[in-house]
Amino acid sequence: MAKKDPDAVKAGSWIIVGGLVLQILFFCLFILASVIFHLRIRRNPTTPSLNSSIPWQKHMLALYSASLLILVRSIFRTVEYVQGNNGYLISHEIYVYLFDALLMFSAMDNGSHEVIV
């Protein structure tokens, strides 16, 4: 096992925080691209988008709701990591259940159980 260099451990910790923040940034860009697409397709609909057999607007709303839940979870996990092993969030189990397990379950479930082929 390698000897722990405190400076290297600290640098590695900040690299992880930077990666988590970068992940949140790119996820926000994805959500922004989705919103721009949604606004443009509603303003200038294409023939397939006018087809009522494709519930694309319902799917966009499901995408927004799941994305919001995942974004909140990612922010929680970043704050949790920054606080460290003795932080408030990790020392109170209810926050892990609320902002991790419940949000991920809700994002996966999203209330829609239809299968569209």
PDB file of C-alpha atoms in Angstrom:
ATOM      1  CA  MET A   1       0.000   0.000   0.000  1.00  0.00           C
ATOM      2  CA  ALA A   2       1.300   3.455  -0.858  1.00  0.00           C
ATOM      3  CA  LYS A   3       2.170   5.912   1.882  1.00  0.00           C
ATOM      4  CA  LYS A   4      -0.512   8.575   2.288  1.00  0.00           C
ATOM      5  CA  ASP A   5       0.754  11.999   1.323  1.00  0.00           C
ATOM      6  CA  PRO A   6      -1.593  14.587   2.924  1.00  0.00           C
ATOM      7  CA  ASP A   7      -1.151  17.001   0.016  1.00  0.00           C
ATOM      8  CA  ALA A   8      -1.988  14.289  -2.514  1.00  0.00           C
ATOM      9  CA  VAL A   9      -5.059  13.237  -0.509  1.00  0.00           C
ATOM     10  CA  LYS A  10      -6.249  16.852  -0.354  1.00  0.00           C
ATOM     11  CA  ALA A  11      -5.609  17.338  -4.082  1.00  0.00           C
ATOM     12  CA  GLY A  12      -7.480  14.127  -4.868  1.00  0.00           C
ATOM     13  CA  SER A  13     -10.410  15.282  -2.765  1.00  0.00           C
ATOM     14  CA  TRP A  14     -10.617  18.571  -4.651  1.00  0.00           C
ATOM     15  CA  ILE A  15     -10.383  16.738  -7.988  1.00  0.00           C
ATOM     16  CA  ILE A  16     -13.409  14.671  -6.957  1.00  0.00           C
ATOM     17  CA  VAL A  17     -15.323  17.813  -5.930  1.00  0.00           C
ATOM     18  CA  GLY A  18     -14.411  19.409  -9.261  1.00  0.00           C
ATOM     19  CA  GLY A  19     -15.686  16.344 -11.102  1.00  0.00           C
ATOM     20  CA  LEU A  20     -18.959  16.381  -9.171  1.00  0.00           C
ATOM     21  CA  VAL A  21     -19.470  20.086  -9.899  1.00  0.00           C
ATOM     22  CA  LEU A  22     -18.617  19.491 -13.567  1.00  0.00           C
ATOM     23  CA  GLN A  23     -21.186  16.675 -13.650  1.00  0.00           C
ATOM     24  CA  ILE A  24     -23.846  19.039 -12.281  1.00  0.00           C
ATOM     25  CA  LEU A  25     -22.865  21.705 -14.811  1.00  0.00           C
ATOM     26  CA  PHE A  26     -23.150  19.341 -17.779  1.00  0.00           C
ATOM     27  CA  PHE A  27     -26.431  17.936 -16.485  1.00  0.00           C
ATOM     28  CA  CYS A  28     -27.777  21.504 -16.301  1.00  0.00           C
ATOM     29  CA  LEU A  29     -26.660  22.018 -19.907  1.00  0.00           C
ATOM     30  CA  PHE A  30     -28.553  18.854 -20.874  1.00  0.00           C
ATOM     31  CA  ILE A  31     -31.701  20.172 -19.170  1.00  0.00           C
ATOM     32  CA  LEU A  32     -31.248  23.533 -20.902  1.00  0.00           C
ATOM     33  CA  ALA A  33     -30.902  21.812 -24.292  1.00  0.00           C
ATOM     34  CA  SER A  34     -34.095  19.857 -23.556  1.00  0.00           C
ATOM     35  CA  VAL A  35     -35.989  23.034 -22.674  1.00  0.00           C
ATOM     36  CA  ILE A  36     -34.753  24.793 -25.823  1.00  0.00           C
ATOM     37  CA  PHE A  37     -35.827  21.807 -27.933  1.00  0.00           C
ATOM     38  CA  HIS A  38     -39.231  21.740 -26.230  1.00  0.00           C
ATOM     39  CA  LEU A  39     -39.822  25.463 -26.791  1.00  0.00           C
ATOM     40  CA  ARG A  40     -38.713  25.304 -30.429  1.00  0.00           C
ATOM     41  CA  ILE A  41     -40.813  22.248 -31.305  1.00  0.00           C
ATOM     42  CA  ARG A  42     -43.876  23.837 -29.701  1.00  0.00           C
ATOM     43  CA  ARG A  43     -43.276  27.122 -31.557  1.00  0.00           C
ATOM     44  CA  ASN A  44     -42.659  25.441 -34.935  1.00  0.00           C
ATOM     45  CA  PRO A  45     -44.170  21.946 -34.774  1.00  0.00           C
ATOM     46  CA  THR A  46     -43.195  19.328 -37.313  1.00  0.00           C
ATOM     47  CA  THR A  47     -45.706  16.954 -38.856  1.00  0.00           C
ATOM     48  CA  PRO A  48     -44.642  14.000 -36.675  1.00  0.00           C
ATOM     49  CA  SER A  49     -44.861  16.149 -33.545  1.00  0.00           C
ATOM     50  CA  LEU A  50     -48.475  16.988 -34.383  1.00  0.00           C
ATOM     51  CA  ASN A  51     -49.318  13.268 -34.528  1.00  0.00           C
ATOM     52  CA  SER A  52     -51.513  12.692 -31.503  1.00  0.00           C
ATOM     53  CA  SER A  53     -50.496   9.027 -31.203  1.00  0.00           C
ATOM     54  CA  ILE A  54     -47.078  10.107 -29.919  1.00  0.00           C
ATOM     55  CA  PRO A  55     -47.391  11.654 -26.436  1.00  0.00           C
ATOM     56  CA  TRP A  56     -44.070  13.497 -26.718  1.00  0.00           C
ATOM     57  CA  GLN A  57     -45.093  16.382 -24.469  1.00  0.00           C
ATOM     58  CA  LYS A  58     -45.929  13.912 -21.692  1.00  0.00           C
ATOM     59  CA  HIS A  59     -42.485  12.377 -22.139  1.00  0.00           C
ATOM     60  CA  MET A  60     -40.868  15.801 -21.953  1.00  0.00           C
ATOM     61  CA  LEU A  61     -42.617  16.440 -18.642  1.00  0.00           C
ATOM     62  CA  ALA A  62     -41.409  13.064 -17.365  1.00  0.00           C
ATOM     63  CA  LEU A  63     -37.883  14.004 -18.487  1.00  0.00           C
ATOM     64  CA  TYR A  64     -38.107  17.322 -16.627  1.00  0.00           C
ATOM     65  CA  SER A  65     -39.382  15.762 -13.428  1.00  0.00           C
ATOM     66  CA  ALA A  66     -36.794  12.948 -13.433  1.00  0.00           C
ATOM     67  CA  SER A  67     -34.030  15.433 -14.297  1.00  0.00           C
ATOM     68  CA  LEU A  68     -35.010  17.722 -11.438  1.00  0.00           C
ATOM     69  CA  LEU A  69     -34.937  14.833  -8.975  1.00  0.00           C
ATOM     70  CA  ILE A  70     -31.549  13.638 -10.246  1.00  0.00           C
ATOM     71  CA  LEU A  71     -30.177  17.194 -10.127  1.00  0.00           C
ATOM     72  CA  VAL A  72     -31.284  17.681  -6.518  1.00  0.00           C
ATOM     73  CA  ARG A  73     -29.695  14.332  -5.610  1.00  0.00           C
ATOM     74  CA  SER A  74     -26.439  15.259  -7.342  1.00  0.00           C
ATOM     75  CA  ILE A  75     -26.272  18.558  -5.461  1.00  0.00           C
ATOM     76  CA  PHE A  76     -26.977  16.726  -2.193  1.00  0.00           C
ATOM     77  CA  ARG A  77     -24.236  14.179  -2.865  1.00  0.00           C
ATOM     78  CA  THR A  78     -21.756  16.958  -3.699  1.00  0.00           C
ATOM     79  CA  VAL A  79     -22.524  18.862  -0.494  1.00  0.00           C
ATOM     80  CA  GLU A  80     -22.365  15.597   1.449  1.00  0.00           C
ATOM     81  CA  TYR A  81     -18.915  14.829   0.026  1.00  0.00           C
ATOM     82  CA  VAL A  82     -17.615  18.348   0.713  1.00  0.00           C
ATOM     83  CA  GLN A  83     -18.727  18.078   4.359  1.00  0.00           C
ATOM     84  CA  GLY A  84     -16.669  14.921   4.792  1.00  0.00           C
ATOM     85  CA  ASN A  85     -17.147  11.847   6.964  1.00  0.00           C
ATOM     86  CA  ASN A  86     -18.049  13.899  10.023  1.00  0.00           C
ATOM     87  CA  GLY A  87     -20.457  16.225   8.199  1.00  0.00           C
ATOM     88  CA  TYR A  88     -24.018  16.966   9.205  1.00  0.00           C
ATOM     89  CA  LEU A  89     -25.660  15.256   6.236  1.00  0.00           C
ATOM     90  CA  ILE A  90     -23.814  11.952   6.518  1.00  0.00           C
ATOM     91  CA  SER A  91     -24.276  11.822  10.288  1.00  0.00           C
ATOM     92  CA  HIS A  92     -28.081  12.156  10.015  1.00  0.00           C
ATOM     93  CA  GLU A  93     -29.453   9.123   8.197  1.00  0.00           C
ATOM     94  CA  ILE A  94     -32.806  10.712   7.313  1.00  0.00           C
ATOM     95  CA  TYR A  95     -31.128  12.948   4.716  1.00  0.00           C
ATOM     96  CA  VAL A  96     -29.658   9.934   2.934  1.00  0.00           C
ATOM     97  CA  TYR A  97     -33.138   8.412   2.741  1.00  0.00           C
ATOM     98  CA  LEU A  98     -34.779  11.652   1.580  1.00  0.00           C
ATOM     99  CA  PHE A  99     -32.227  12.993  -0.863  1.00  0.00           C
ATOM    100  CA  ASP A 100     -30.748   9.759  -2.146  1.00  0.00           C
ATOM    101  CA  ALA A 101     -33.052   6.750  -1.967  1.00  0.00           C
ATOM    102  CA  LEU A 102     -36.404   8.540  -2.258  1.00  0.00           C
ATOM    103  CA  LEU A 103     -35.291  10.835  -5.075  1.00  0.00           C
ATOM    104  CA  MET A 104     -33.813   7.977  -7.100  1.00  0.00           C
ATOM    105  CA  PHE A 105     -36.889   5.816  -6.579  1.00  0.00           C
ATOM    106  CA  SER A 106     -39.112   8.711  -7.660  1.00  0.00           C
ATOM    107  CA  ALA A 107     -36.935   9.436 -10.700  1.00  0.00           C
ATOM    108  CA  MET A 108     -37.104   5.801 -11.829  1.00  0.00           C
ATOM    109  CA  ASP A 109     -40.822   5.451 -11.132  1.00  0.00           C
ATOM    110  CA  ASN A 110     -42.021   8.854 -12.470  1.00  0.00           C
ATOM    111  CA  GLY A 111     -45.655   7.675 -12.348  1.00  0.00           C
ATOM    112  CA  SER A 112     -45.776   6.412 -15.924  1.00  0.00           C
ATOM    113  CA  HIS A 113     -46.210   2.681 -16.377  1.00  0.00           C
ATOM    114  CA  GLU A 114     -47.218   2.675 -20.045  1.00  0.00           C
ATOM    115  CA  VAL A 115     -45.264   0.765 -22.624  1.00  0.00           C
ATOM    116  CA  ILE A 116     -45.129   2.511 -25.981  1.00  0.00           C
ATOM    117  CA  VAL A 117     -43.874   0.513 -28.932  1.00  0.00           C
TER     118      VAL A 117
END
